[in-house]
């Protein structure tokens, strides 16, 4: 069964069949050839998406669409520019700062890359930033949105492993801030070398004005994170609060969303939700076969035969993630790789939150590396930059993100202190 599954799955990928359909076709073939009853296919797929935790996915996606449509992204970008735009390479710094703040609203890297890129790439090009650098810094900043809560990949990780999504959300805050700092330092060094200009030093009045204009957007991440951090709401409940908040801001405060706009916004969210849910449902068949064939146990024996040092094992995992991220989408990689690697972390006593954060960031780097590189594709398209040149320009940012992951591997408290301190 395992041979049929793997051979057919990768053969389908090679002919450009979408990952979800590749998983479904390959898993169905393996199940039927393995003599299992066909009824298990529908039962397993239905059970996989019948989850209270997964209800957070459509609501967080809908809240992101609402906030993006409301026009609040523009105010967030202006706020970021007023705070860090005076640094060398000011617009690049504002790009990263905006990505940090926008990540707390969208939960989607590609959506954040498109939103921030559409607003910031044109003015960056007008001020003399070269196209590959502009595309690279925007794509790199988009990785923050899958680490800073809310994060769709973390929800998927929690469903696959059973780890608390609340712990994963809270655990992503400090690593997300470190990622932002690492990207900003890298951007500053490159800006100095290339002679990019500084922005004007802002006055307290201009910062206060930008803060007032963006206050509704700045409050949204605080509402989400605060309600989860202090036990007021579960991630699923917080996602509903985010939708209500987004509706209120868009319809009553900004007044940029009308009732007639809602069907289109909901439809866009439904399409994205359908893609995520289909992948989870079809991956459940893959998980069934993997478990039946005892592949996780075999992988554990192989890895533990090489080393039992938790640090070396996580570094090995990181290498796997970097390679896998170049070939498959972030969500697909979590669904495919984590069930196999999870038993190893259990045997070695690796903290589940640390493992989750390392997994999400390690795979998120694939958003900036070709041939998949979804965020880099989007930003290169907006900047009209050559993809190969954009990939070269992204290399320093990729190295900075890898350095952050290594720091989390060797200092687990970066990911674990905040969620566990919240529990007292």
Tab-separated table of C-alpha atoms in Angstrom:
chain	number	residue	atom	x	y	z
A	1	UNK	CA	0.000	0.000	0.000
A	2	UNK	CA	2.748	2.446	0.918
A	3	UNK	CA	4.519	1.904	-2.398
A	4	UNK	CA	1.333	2.518	-4.401
A	5	UNK	CA	0.592	5.631	-2.318
A	6	UNK	CA	4.008	7.263	-2.683
A	7	UNK	CA	4.675	6.364	-6.320
A	8	UNK	CA	1.247	7.480	-7.537
A	9	UNK	CA	1.292	10.633	-5.379
A	10	UNK	CA	4.621	11.920	-6.720
A	11	UNK	CA	3.763	10.836	-10.273
A	12	UNK	CA	0.599	12.944	-10.121
A	13	UNK	CA	2.537	15.924	-8.740
A	14	UNK	CA	4.977	15.678	-11.649
A	15	UNK	CA	2.123	16.156	-14.129
A	16	UNK	CA	0.872	19.212	-12.188
A	17	UNK	CA	-2.160	17.643	-10.532
A	18	UNK	CA	-3.086	19.799	-7.471
A	19	UNK	CA	-1.854	18.444	-4.138
A	20	UNK	CA	-5.351	17.785	-2.754
A	21	UNK	CA	-6.395	15.741	-5.766
A	22	UNK	CA	-3.042	13.953	-5.847
A	23	UNK	CA	-3.535	12.895	-2.229
A	24	UNK	CA	-7.112	11.795	-2.892
A	25	UNK	CA	-6.332	9.764	-6.021
A	26	UNK	CA	-3.159	8.170	-4.651
A	27	UNK	CA	-4.738	7.320	-1.290
A	28	UNK	CA	-7.888	5.906	-2.904
A	29	UNK	CA	-5.795	3.701	-5.193
A	30	UNK	CA	-3.741	2.435	-2.254
A	31	UNK	CA	-6.860	1.699	-0.192
A	32	UNK	CA	-8.600	-0.190	-2.987
A	33	UNK	CA	-5.513	-2.182	-3.988
A	34	UNK	CA	-4.841	-2.911	-0.328
A	35	UNK	CA	-8.195	-4.614	0.054
A	36	UNK	CA	-9.730	-2.113	2.445
A	37	UNK	CA	-13.491	-1.390	2.094
A	38	UNK	CA	-14.254	1.600	-0.136
A	39	UNK	CA	-16.699	2.966	2.442
A	40	UNK	CA	-13.784	3.953	4.668
A	41	UNK	CA	-12.850	6.677	2.160
A	42	UNK	CA	-15.951	8.807	2.740
A	43	UNK	CA	-16.062	7.997	6.463
A	44	UNK	CA	-12.462	9.067	7.036
A	45	UNK	CA	-12.703	12.246	4.971
A	46	UNK	CA	-15.915	13.323	6.700
A	47	UNK	CA	-14.543	12.610	10.166
A	48	UNK	CA	-11.364	14.575	9.418
A	49	UNK	CA	-13.173	17.882	8.868
A	50	UNK	CA	-15.822	17.318	11.546
A	51	UNK	CA	-13.805	19.327	14.067
A	52	UNK	CA	-14.680	22.261	16.319
A	53	UNK	CA	-11.101	23.561	16.026
A	54	UNK	CA	-11.324	23.682	12.228
A	55	UNK	CA	-14.292	26.069	12.469
A	56	UNK	CA	-11.678	28.737	13.169
A	57	UNK	CA	-10.318	28.433	9.616
A	58	UNK	CA	-13.290	29.913	7.680
A	59	UNK	CA	-13.901	32.601	10.294
A	60	UNK	CA	-10.270	33.783	10.406
A	61	UNK	CA	-10.159	33.786	6.606
A	62	UNK	CA	-13.400	35.773	6.481
A	63	UNK	CA	-12.131	38.279	9.042
A	64	UNK	CA	-8.966	38.743	6.974
A	65	UNK	CA	-10.995	39.425	3.825
A	66	UNK	CA	-13.182	41.896	5.720
A	67	UNK	CA	-10.219	43.823	7.092
A	68	UNK	CA	-8.488	43.849	3.713
A	69	UNK	CA	-11.621	45.118	1.969
A	70	UNK	CA	-12.208	47.804	4.601
A	71	UNK	CA	-9.053	49.656	3.548
A	72	UNK	CA	-7.471	49.424	6.950
A	73	UNK	CA	-4.287	48.014	5.383
A	74	UNK	CA	-3.507	51.487	4.054
A	75	UNK	CA	-3.651	53.006	7.552
A	76	UNK	CA	-1.536	50.166	8.988
A	77	UNK	CA	1.135	50.788	6.353
A	78	UNK	CA	1.133	54.539	7.052
A	79	UNK	CA	1.474	53.828	10.776
A	80	UNK	CA	4.409	51.473	10.152
A	81	UNK	CA	6.055	54.051	7.897
A	82	UNK	CA	5.672	56.764	10.550
A	83	UNK	CA	7.347	54.566	13.198
A	84	UNK	CA	10.265	52.990	11.292
A	85	UNK	CA	10.346	54.845	7.962
A	86	UNK	CA	13.123	57.154	9.185
A	87	UNK	CA	15.612	54.276	9.272
A	88	UNK	CA	17.963	53.527	6.384
A	89	UNK	CA	15.863	51.827	3.725
A	90	UNK	CA	12.789	53.270	5.416
A	91	UNK	CA	10.141	51.872	3.098
A	92	UNK	CA	11.644	48.400	3.329
A	93	UNK	CA	11.535	48.676	7.125
A	94	UNK	CA	7.931	49.859	6.947
A	95	UNK	CA	7.182	46.886	4.692
A	96	UNK	CA	8.393	44.449	7.357
A	97	UNK	CA	6.679	46.313	10.197
A	98	UNK	CA	3.422	46.354	8.224
A	99	UNK	CA	3.800	42.629	7.568
A	100	UNK	CA	4.134	42.058	11.301
A	101	UNK	CA	0.958	44.001	12.049
A	102	UNK	CA	-0.987	42.656	9.054
A	103	UNK	CA	-0.067	39.101	10.052
A	104	UNK	CA	-2.223	39.542	13.116
A	105	UNK	CA	-5.238	40.128	10.866
A	106	UNK	CA	-4.971	37.904	7.784
A	107	UNK	CA	-3.313	34.664	8.967
A	108	UNK	CA	-2.376	34.057	5.317
A	109	UNK	CA	1.077	34.773	3.876
A	110	UNK	CA	-0.017	35.071	0.250
A	111	UNK	CA	-2.906	37.401	1.172
A	112	UNK	CA	-0.531	39.570	3.201
A	113	UNK	CA	2.043	39.619	0.363
A	114	UNK	CA	-0.616	40.723	-2.124
A	115	UNK	CA	-2.085	43.365	0.205
A	116	UNK	CA	1.181	44.895	1.428
A	117	UNK	CA	2.887	44.446	-1.929
A	118	UNK	CA	0.125	46.233	-3.799
A	119	UNK	CA	0.405	49.207	-1.445
A	120	UNK	CA	4.175	49.441	-0.882
A	121	UNK	CA	5.961	48.006	-3.909
A	122	UNK	CA	5.021	50.878	-6.312
A	123	UNK	CA	6.280	53.658	-3.968
A	124	UNK	CA	9.426	51.639	-3.198
A	125	UNK	CA	10.202	51.433	-6.918
A	126	UNK	CA	9.513	55.163	-7.311
A	127	UNK	CA	12.073	55.924	-4.579
A	128	UNK	CA	14.824	53.955	-6.276
A	129	UNK	CA	14.645	50.507	-4.670
A	130	UNK	CA	15.503	47.862	-7.260
A	131	UNK	CA	12.792	45.430	-8.314
A	132	UNK	CA	14.307	42.136	-7.031
A	133	UNK	CA	15.055	43.608	-3.585
A	134	UNK	CA	11.565	45.096	-3.344
A	135	UNK	CA	9.942	41.762	-4.234
A	136	UNK	CA	12.246	39.845	-1.862
A	137	UNK	CA	11.675	42.000	1.219
A	138	UNK	CA	7.890	41.969	0.718
A	139	UNK	CA	7.784	38.186	0.258
A	140	UNK	CA	10.016	37.623	3.290
A	141	UNK	CA	7.838	39.863	5.446
A	142	UNK	CA	4.771	37.824	4.462
A	143	UNK	CA	6.148	34.781	6.327
A	144	UNK	CA	5.372	36.627	9.561
A	145	UNK	CA	1.648	36.163	8.968
A	146	UNK	CA	1.834	32.375	9.441
A	147	UNK	CA	3.681	32.713	12.756
A	148	UNK	CA	2.012	35.684	14.441
A	149	UNK	CA	-1.541	34.661	15.405
A	150	UNK	CA	-3.991	33.976	13.958
A	151	UNK	CA	-2.216	31.360	11.839
A	152	UNK	CA	-3.998	28.870	9.581
A	153	UNK	CA	-0.945	26.542	9.404
A	154	UNK	CA	-0.837	26.394	13.205
A	155	UNK	CA	-4.490	25.367	13.262
A	156	UNK	CA	-3.687	22.579	10.788
A	157	UNK	CA	-0.699	21.508	12.913
A	158	UNK	CA	-2.909	21.430	16.001
A	159	UNK	CA	-5.510	19.285	14.246
A	160	UNK	CA	-2.865	16.846	12.949
A	161	UNK	CA	-1.061	16.423	16.291
A	162	UNK	CA	-3.643	17.307	18.943
A	163	UNK	CA	-1.452	20.107	20.325
A	164	UNK	CA	-3.399	23.027	21.810
A	165	UNK	CA	-3.981	25.662	19.123
A	166	UNK	CA	-4.103	28.298	21.869
A	167	UNK	CA	-0.590	27.323	22.996
A	168	UNK	CA	0.647	27.426	19.408
A	169	UNK	CA	-0.883	30.858	18.830
A	170	UNK	CA	0.637	32.340	21.982
A	171	UNK	CA	3.911	30.513	21.334
A	172	UNK	CA	4.236	32.212	17.942
A	173	UNK	CA	4.293	35.760	19.310
A	174	UNK	CA	7.926	35.998	20.493
A	175	UNK	CA	9.359	34.031	17.524
A	176	UNK	CA	7.340	36.263	15.184
A	177	UNK	CA	8.827	39.397	16.764
A	178	UNK	CA	12.335	37.901	16.486
A	179	UNK	CA	11.709	37.121	12.820
A	180	UNK	CA	10.637	40.714	12.219
A	181	UNK	CA	13.759	42.054	13.959
A	182	UNK	CA	16.023	39.696	11.996
A	183	UNK	CA	14.448	40.803	8.707
A	184	UNK	CA	14.721	44.479	9.660
A	185	UNK	CA	18.414	44.154	10.569
A	186	UNK	CA	19.068	42.334	7.286
A	187	UNK	CA	17.169	44.999	5.379
A	188	UNK	CA	19.130	47.770	7.124
A	189	UNK	CA	22.481	46.162	6.251
A	190	UNK	CA	21.481	45.749	2.607
A	191	UNK	CA	20.088	49.298	2.481
A	192	UNK	CA	23.390	50.731	3.787
A	193	UNK	CA	25.380	48.735	1.241
A	194	UNK	CA	23.144	49.840	-1.630
A	195	UNK	CA	22.833	53.434	-0.494
A	196	UNK	CA	19.058	53.452	-0.096
A	197	UNK	CA	17.698	56.640	1.400
A	198	UNK	CA	16.226	57.303	4.818
A	199	UNK	CA	12.769	58.688	5.316
A	200	UNK	CA	12.177	61.928	7.230
A	201	UNK	CA	12.318	61.734	11.018
A	202	UNK	CA	8.671	61.821	12.148
A	203	UNK	CA	7.342	64.242	14.712
A	204	UNK	CA	5.372	63.046	17.708
A	205	UNK	CA	2.345	64.687	16.183
A	206	UNK	CA	2.611	62.699	12.943
A	207	UNK	CA	3.070	59.442	14.848
A	208	UNK	CA	0.035	60.257	16.999
A	209	UNK	CA	-2.012	61.068	13.891
A	210	UNK	CA	-1.016	57.785	12.199
A	211	UNK	CA	-1.789	55.884	15.390
A	212	UNK	CA	-5.257	57.392	15.659
A	213	UNK	CA	-5.975	56.573	12.013
A	214	UNK	CA	-4.889	52.944	12.378
A	215	UNK	CA	-6.140	52.267	15.903
A	216	UNK	CA	-8.966	49.978	14.754
A	217	UNK	CA	-6.551	47.781	12.838
A	218	UNK	CA	-4.023	47.734	15.668
A	219	UNK	CA	-6.702	46.658	18.124
A	220	UNK	CA	-7.761	43.583	16.148
A	221	UNK	CA	-4.673	41.425	16.897
A	222	UNK	CA	-4.881	42.518	20.522
A	223	UNK	CA	-8.520	41.417	20.689
A	224	UNK	CA	-7.686	38.007	19.184
A	225	UNK	CA	-4.505	37.335	21.162
A	226	UNK	CA	-5.795	38.863	24.403
A	227	UNK	CA	-8.989	36.816	24.426
A	228	UNK	CA	-7.010	33.606	23.892
A	229	UNK	CA	-4.138	34.533	26.239
A	230	UNK	CA	-6.418	35.221	29.201
A	231	UNK	CA	-8.774	32.312	28.605
A	232	UNK	CA	-11.730	34.470	27.602
A	233	UNK	CA	-12.226	32.590	24.336
A	234	UNK	CA	-10.958	29.552	22.479
A	235	UNK	CA	-9.295	30.124	19.073
A	236	UNK	CA	-12.560	29.156	17.366
A	237	UNK	CA	-14.568	31.606	19.468
A	238	UNK	CA	-11.919	34.286	18.923
A	239	UNK	CA	-12.258	33.790	15.153
A	240	UNK	CA	-15.983	34.602	15.377
A	241	UNK	CA	-15.189	37.699	17.454
A	242	UNK	CA	-12.711	38.716	14.731
A	243	UNK	CA	-15.436	38.465	12.066
A	244	UNK	CA	-17.860	40.578	14.101
A	245	UNK	CA	-15.085	43.099	14.753
A	246	UNK	CA	-14.140	43.215	11.059
A	247	UNK	CA	-17.762	43.732	10.039
A	248	UNK	CA	-18.245	46.526	12.559
A	249	UNK	CA	-15.066	48.330	11.505
A	250	UNK	CA	-15.737	47.963	7.779
A	251	UNK	CA	-19.442	48.881	7.864
A	252	UNK	CA	-19.726	51.339	10.752
A	253	UNK	CA	-16.292	52.958	11.222
A	254	UNK	CA	-14.681	53.070	7.777
A	255	UNK	CA	-17.965	52.604	5.919
A	256	UNK	CA	-16.130	51.011	2.990
A	257	UNK	CA	-18.144	47.774	3.139
A	258	UNK	CA	-21.834	47.721	2.280
A	259	UNK	CA	-24.357	44.918	2.535
A	260	UNK	CA	-24.120	44.272	-1.197
A	261	UNK	CA	-20.344	43.678	-0.859
A	262	UNK	CA	-20.813	40.840	1.630
A	263	UNK	CA	-21.766	38.041	-0.815
A	264	UNK	CA	-18.542	38.529	-2.787
A	265	UNK	CA	-16.415	38.697	0.380
A	266	UNK	CA	-18.059	35.567	1.772
A	267	UNK	CA	-17.627	33.757	-1.558
A	268	UNK	CA	-13.904	34.567	-1.653
A	269	UNK	CA	-13.557	33.208	1.880
A	270	UNK	CA	-15.539	30.094	1.001
A	271	UNK	CA	-13.267	29.306	-1.955
A	272	UNK	CA	-10.144	29.550	0.196
A	273	UNK	CA	-11.781	27.564	2.996
A	274	UNK	CA	-12.771	24.861	0.528
A	275	UNK	CA	-9.179	24.493	-0.616
A	276	UNK	CA	-7.920	24.114	2.958
A	277	UNK	CA	-10.665	21.693	4.015
A	278	UNK	CA	-10.280	19.536	0.901
A	279	UNK	CA	-6.586	19.180	1.610
A	280	UNK	CA	-7.238	18.179	5.234
A	281	UNK	CA	-9.939	15.694	4.206
A	282	UNK	CA	-7.847	14.001	1.528
A	283	UNK	CA	-4.787	14.011	3.773
A	284	UNK	CA	-6.737	11.961	6.320
A	285	UNK	CA	-6.703	9.083	3.835
A	286	UNK	CA	-2.949	9.505	3.495
A	287	UNK	CA	-2.668	9.451	7.292
A	288	UNK	CA	-4.725	6.280	7.500
A	289	UNK	CA	-2.385	4.436	5.135
A	290	UNK	CA	0.750	5.851	6.774
A	291	UNK	CA	-0.456	4.643	10.170
A	292	UNK	CA	-1.564	1.243	8.850
A	293	UNK	CA	1.815	0.671	7.192
A	294	UNK	CA	3.629	1.847	10.372
A	295	UNK	CA	5.684	4.415	8.467
A	296	UNK	CA	6.038	6.747	11.502
A	297	UNK	CA	7.543	3.900	13.528
A	298	UNK	CA	9.932	3.083	10.689
A	299	UNK	CA	10.943	6.743	10.377
A	300	UNK	CA	11.483	6.961	14.133
A	301	UNK	CA	13.756	3.909	14.110
A	302	UNK	CA	15.731	5.292	11.182
A	303	UNK	CA	16.230	8.747	12.722
A	304	UNK	CA	16.945	7.468	16.229
A	305	UNK	CA	19.472	5.092	14.696
A	306	UNK	CA	21.374	8.137	13.453
A	307	UNK	CA	21.157	10.276	16.602
A	308	UNK	CA	19.157	10.655	19.794
A	309	UNK	CA	20.238	14.257	20.409
A	310	UNK	CA	17.058	16.415	20.318
A	311	UNK	CA	18.956	19.399	18.936
A	312	UNK	CA	20.461	17.432	16.061
A	313	UNK	CA	17.095	15.818	15.325
A	314	UNK	CA	15.382	19.226	15.069
A	315	UNK	CA	18.201	20.498	12.833
A	316	UNK	CA	17.684	17.417	10.660
A	317	UNK	CA	13.959	18.190	10.554
A	318	UNK	CA	14.753	21.784	9.552
A	319	UNK	CA	16.786	20.502	6.610
A	320	UNK	CA	13.851	18.341	5.550
A	321	UNK	CA	11.484	21.315	5.877
A	322	UNK	CA	13.688	23.581	3.758
A	323	UNK	CA	13.780	21.003	0.965
A	324	UNK	CA	10.080	20.162	1.231
A	325	UNK	CA	9.146	23.849	1.273
A	326	UNK	CA	10.770	24.240	-2.141
A	327	UNK	CA	8.451	21.597	-3.590
A	328	UNK	CA	5.066	21.741	-1.857
A	329	UNK	CA	2.714	24.221	-0.212
A	330	UNK	CA	3.058	24.934	3.512
A	331	UNK	CA	-0.256	23.346	4.529
A	332	UNK	CA	0.354	20.250	2.413
A	333	UNK	CA	3.795	19.774	3.940
A	334	UNK	CA	2.407	19.935	7.477
A	335	UNK	CA	-0.201	17.307	6.648
A	336	UNK	CA	2.290	15.010	4.909
A	337	UNK	CA	5.406	15.330	7.083
A	338	UNK	CA	4.213	15.967	10.633
A	339	UNK	CA	2.395	12.614	11.163
A	340	UNK	CA	5.631	10.837	10.238
A	341	UNK	CA	7.963	12.994	12.362
A	342	UNK	CA	5.682	13.489	15.376
A	343	UNK	CA	6.455	10.108	17.055
A	344	UNK	CA	10.176	10.939	17.011
A	345	UNK	CA	9.620	14.128	18.994
A	346	UNK	CA	7.458	12.204	21.475
A	347	UNK	CA	10.181	9.632	22.106
A	348	UNK	CA	12.863	12.294	22.566
A	349	UNK	CA	10.724	14.505	24.806
A	350	UNK	CA	10.837	17.497	22.460
A	351	UNK	CA	8.301	20.101	23.530
A	352	UNK	CA	5.270	19.990	21.204
A	353	UNK	CA	4.921	23.774	21.026
A	354	UNK	CA	8.601	24.163	20.170
A	355	UNK	CA	8.250	21.482	17.495
A	356	UNK	CA	5.166	23.226	16.102
A	357	UNK	CA	6.857	26.630	15.860
A	358	UNK	CA	10.014	25.151	14.284
A	359	UNK	CA	7.832	23.264	11.804
A	360	UNK	CA	5.714	26.253	10.776
A	361	UNK	CA	8.651	28.671	10.392
A	362	UNK	CA	10.862	26.072	8.686
A	363	UNK	CA	8.187	25.303	6.123
A	364	UNK	CA	7.163	28.976	5.801
A	365	UNK	CA	10.623	29.739	4.415
A	366	UNK	CA	9.453	27.780	1.376
A	367	UNK	CA	7.085	30.674	0.622
A	368	UNK	CA	10.157	32.655	-0.435
A	369	UNK	CA	12.115	29.922	-2.244
A	370	UNK	CA	11.356	28.639	-5.747
A	371	UNK	CA	10.060	26.631	-7.487
A	372	UNK	CA	6.874	26.871	-5.350
A	373	UNK	CA	7.582	30.131	-3.459
A	374	UNK	CA	3.978	31.373	-3.511
A	375	UNK	CA	4.677	34.713	-1.815
A	376	UNK	CA	7.733	35.399	-3.989
A	377	UNK	CA	5.698	34.654	-7.132
A	378	UNK	CA	3.085	37.204	-6.040
A	379	UNK	CA	5.560	39.960	-5.161
A	380	UNK	CA	7.717	39.407	-8.258
A	381	UNK	CA	4.547	39.728	-10.300
A	382	UNK	CA	3.613	43.017	-8.626
A	383	UNK	CA	7.178	44.378	-8.883
A	384	UNK	CA	7.604	42.989	-12.434
A	385	UNK	CA	10.859	41.428	-11.302
A	386	UNK	CA	12.593	38.365	-12.722
A	387	UNK	CA	11.931	35.369	-10.448
A	388	UNK	CA	15.546	34.182	-10.479
A	389	UNK	CA	16.823	37.659	-9.558
A	390	UNK	CA	14.131	37.889	-6.885
A	391	UNK	CA	15.285	34.544	-5.460
A	392	UNK	CA	18.866	35.772	-5.261
A	393	UNK	CA	17.753	38.963	-3.542
A	394	UNK	CA	15.750	36.886	-1.047
A	395	UNK	CA	18.767	34.746	-0.021
A	396	UNK	CA	19.959	37.061	2.839
A	397	UNK	CA	16.425	37.174	4.255
A	398	UNK	CA	16.131	33.383	4.046
A	399	UNK	CA	19.410	33.033	5.964
A	400	UNK	CA	18.104	35.445	8.619
A	401	UNK	CA	14.944	33.347	9.053
A	402	UNK	CA	16.992	30.137	9.289
A	403	UNK	CA	19.081	31.767	12.024
A	404	UNK	CA	15.890	32.503	13.998
A	405	UNK	CA	14.757	28.863	13.674
A	406	UNK	CA	18.155	27.642	14.915
A	407	UNK	CA	17.868	30.007	17.878
A	408	UNK	CA	14.446	28.533	18.739
A	409	UNK	CA	15.902	25.012	18.472
A	410	UNK	CA	18.695	25.756	20.940
A	411	UNK	CA	16.620	28.039	23.193
A	412	UNK	CA	13.166	26.369	23.434
A	413	UNK	CA	11.937	28.961	25.925
A	414	UNK	CA	11.593	31.461	23.083
A	415	UNK	CA	8.572	29.480	21.915
A	416	UNK	CA	7.410	27.885	25.155
A	417	UNK	CA	7.764	30.510	27.892
A	418	UNK	CA	4.780	32.684	26.963
A	419	UNK	CA	2.134	29.948	26.449
A	420	UNK	CA	3.114	28.032	29.582
A	421	UNK	CA	3.428	31.154	31.734
A	422	UNK	CA	-0.137	31.980	30.689
A	423	UNK	CA	-1.255	28.800	32.427
A	424	UNK	CA	0.534	29.766	35.601
